[in-house]
Amino acid sequence: DSVLEVVKPIMINDIGIQGLKATMICAFLEVPWSTFPNYGVVAAGYVAELMGNTFERKGKTKVYAGNAFSLKTAVKAYGDLARAAA
């Protein structure tokens, strides 16, 4: 729980790479769907965009490079988010 106490505010307040990383950490740790900002709408968008960008090997301008994340990591985060939403 102490890790989540640190990560949740980053996920909620940072719209850049740190927010994306915090969102992925929360997905991997299976936090409740209601914990994500706007009930996961923002989180799902972040991770879906990351998945597409990773697949195409392109980054997001001023946020992350095209090779910053592996597709396996992005797909795992998206799958964990989907399970949290169910």
PDB file of C-alpha atoms in Angstrom:
ATOM      1  CA  ASP A   1       0.000   0.000   0.000  1.00  0.00           C
ATOM      2  CA  SER A   2       2.864   2.415   0.632  1.00  0.00           C
ATOM      3  CA  VAL A   3       3.932   2.146  -3.009  1.00  0.00           C
ATOM      4  CA  LEU A   4       0.422   3.063  -4.129  1.00  0.00           C
ATOM      5  CA  GLU A   5       0.407   6.043  -1.749  1.00  0.00           C
ATOM      6  CA  VAL A   6       3.364   7.432  -3.709  1.00  0.00           C
ATOM      7  CA  VAL A   7       2.275   6.379  -7.201  1.00  0.00           C
ATOM      8  CA  LYS A   8      -1.407   7.372  -7.185  1.00  0.00           C
ATOM      9  CA  PRO A   9      -0.815  11.153  -6.930  1.00  0.00           C
ATOM     10  CA  ILE A  10       1.667  10.951  -9.814  1.00  0.00           C
ATOM     11  CA  MET A  11      -0.878   9.062 -11.912  1.00  0.00           C
ATOM     12  CA  ILE A  12      -3.553  11.644 -11.152  1.00  0.00           C
ATOM     13  CA  ASN A  13      -1.484  14.825 -11.517  1.00  0.00           C
ATOM     14  CA  ASP A  14       1.138  14.152 -14.197  1.00  0.00           C
ATOM     15  CA  ILE A  15       0.065  14.100 -17.840  1.00  0.00           C
ATOM     16  CA  GLY A  16       3.540  13.231 -19.163  1.00  0.00           C
ATOM     17  CA  ILE A  17       5.767  10.194 -19.047  1.00  0.00           C
ATOM     18  CA  GLN A  18       5.735   9.941 -15.250  1.00  0.00           C
ATOM     19  CA  GLY A  19       1.937   9.834 -15.255  1.00  0.00           C
ATOM     20  CA  LEU A  20       2.011   7.118 -17.900  1.00  0.00           C
ATOM     21  CA  LYS A  21       4.520   5.079 -15.888  1.00  0.00           C
ATOM     22  CA  ALA A  22       2.459   5.543 -12.716  1.00  0.00           C
ATOM     23  CA  THR A  23      -0.672   4.451 -14.589  1.00  0.00           C
ATOM     24  CA  MET A  24       1.095   1.314 -15.790  1.00  0.00           C
ATOM     25  CA  ILE A  25       2.359   0.547 -12.277  1.00  0.00           C
ATOM     26  CA  CYS A  26      -1.175   0.857 -10.912  1.00  0.00           C
ATOM     27  CA  ALA A  27      -2.443  -1.439 -13.677  1.00  0.00           C
ATOM     28  CA  PHE A  28       0.253  -4.019 -12.919  1.00  0.00           C
ATOM     29  CA  LEU A  29      -0.563  -3.836  -9.185  1.00  0.00           C
ATOM     30  CA  GLU A  30      -4.255  -4.338  -9.990  1.00  0.00           C
ATOM     31  CA  VAL A  31      -5.600  -1.284  -8.194  1.00  0.00           C
ATOM     32  CA  PRO A  32      -9.396  -0.908  -8.341  1.00  0.00           C
ATOM     33  CA  TRP A  33     -10.780   0.681 -11.502  1.00  0.00           C
ATOM     34  CA  SER A  34     -12.374   3.479  -9.487  1.00  0.00           C
ATOM     35  CA  THR A  35      -8.906   4.600  -8.367  1.00  0.00           C
ATOM     36  CA  PHE A  36      -7.919   5.670 -11.879  1.00  0.00           C
ATOM     37  CA  PRO A  37      -8.768   9.275 -12.861  1.00  0.00           C
ATOM     38  CA  ASN A  38     -12.175   9.575 -14.563  1.00  0.00           C
ATOM     39  CA  TYR A  39     -12.785   5.897 -13.801  1.00  0.00           C
ATOM     40  CA  GLY A  40     -10.028   4.742 -16.128  1.00  0.00           C
ATOM     41  CA  VAL A  41     -10.946   6.691 -19.242  1.00  0.00           C
ATOM     42  CA  VAL A  42      -7.665   8.624 -19.181  1.00  0.00           C
ATOM     43  CA  ALA A  43      -5.625   5.537 -18.253  1.00  0.00           C
ATOM     44  CA  ALA A  44      -7.084   3.466 -21.063  1.00  0.00           C
ATOM     45  CA  GLY A  45      -6.387   6.256 -23.540  1.00  0.00           C
ATOM     46  CA  TYR A  46      -2.772   6.631 -22.392  1.00  0.00           C
ATOM     47  CA  VAL A  47      -2.059   2.935 -22.651  1.00  0.00           C
ATOM     48  CA  ALA A  48      -3.938   2.434 -25.933  1.00  0.00           C
ATOM     49  CA  GLU A  49      -1.951   5.280 -27.495  1.00  0.00           C
ATOM     50  CA  LEU A  50       1.266   3.822 -26.075  1.00  0.00           C
ATOM     51  CA  MET A  51       0.418   0.423 -27.550  1.00  0.00           C
ATOM     52  CA  GLY A  52      -0.167   1.909 -30.998  1.00  0.00           C
ATOM     53  CA  ASN A  53       2.939   4.072 -30.870  1.00  0.00           C
ATOM     54  CA  THR A  54       5.072   1.165 -29.667  1.00  0.00           C
ATOM     55  CA  PHE A  55       3.761  -1.092 -32.426  1.00  0.00           C
ATOM     56  CA  GLU A  56       4.588   1.564 -35.011  1.00  0.00           C
ATOM     57  CA  ARG A  57       7.940   2.231 -33.273  1.00  0.00           C
ATOM     58  CA  LYS A  58       7.251   5.913 -32.907  1.00  0.00           C
ATOM     59  CA  GLY A  59       7.322   7.971 -29.781  1.00  0.00           C
ATOM     60  CA  LYS A  60       5.206  10.783 -28.506  1.00  0.00           C
ATOM     61  CA  THR A  61       6.678  14.230 -29.061  1.00  0.00           C
ATOM     62  CA  LYS A  62       8.381  15.543 -25.920  1.00  0.00           C
ATOM     63  CA  VAL A  63       7.084  12.586 -23.861  1.00  0.00           C
ATOM     64  CA  TYR A  64       8.854   9.325 -24.814  1.00  0.00           C
ATOM     65  CA  ALA A  65      11.014   7.861 -27.552  1.00  0.00           C
ATOM     66  CA  GLY A  66       9.789   5.178 -29.945  1.00  0.00           C
ATOM     67  CA  ASN A  67      11.850   2.518 -28.214  1.00  0.00           C
ATOM     68  CA  ALA A  68      11.117   3.565 -24.613  1.00  0.00           C
ATOM     69  CA  PHE A  69       8.620   0.738 -23.990  1.00  0.00           C
ATOM     70  CA  SER A  70       8.336  -2.781 -25.323  1.00  0.00           C
ATOM     71  CA  LEU A  71       5.097  -3.859 -26.973  1.00  0.00           C
ATOM     72  CA  LYS A  72       4.843  -6.690 -24.446  1.00  0.00           C
ATOM     73  CA  THR A  73       4.835  -4.162 -21.583  1.00  0.00           C
ATOM     74  CA  ALA A  74       2.208  -1.969 -23.246  1.00  0.00           C
ATOM     75  CA  VAL A  75      -0.047  -4.958 -24.022  1.00  0.00           C
ATOM     76  CA  LYS A  76       0.312  -6.252 -20.438  1.00  0.00           C
ATOM     77  CA  ALA A  77      -0.693  -2.848 -19.041  1.00  0.00           C
ATOM     78  CA  TYR A  78      -3.704  -2.676 -21.369  1.00  0.00           C
ATOM     79  CA  GLY A  79      -4.769  -6.202 -20.412  1.00  0.00           C
ATOM     80  CA  ASP A  80      -4.468  -5.399 -16.706  1.00  0.00           C
ATOM     81  CA  LEU A  81      -6.550  -2.267 -17.191  1.00  0.00           C
ATOM     82  CA  ALA A  82      -9.197  -4.265 -19.035  1.00  0.00           C
ATOM     83  CA  ARG A  83      -9.373  -6.781 -16.159  1.00  0.00           C
ATOM     84  CA  ALA A  84      -9.675  -3.922 -13.657  1.00  0.00           C
ATOM     85  CA  ALA A  85     -12.558  -2.468 -15.678  1.00  0.00           C
ATOM     86  CA  ALA A  86     -14.456  -5.749 -15.831  1.00  0.00           C
TER      87      ALA A  86
END
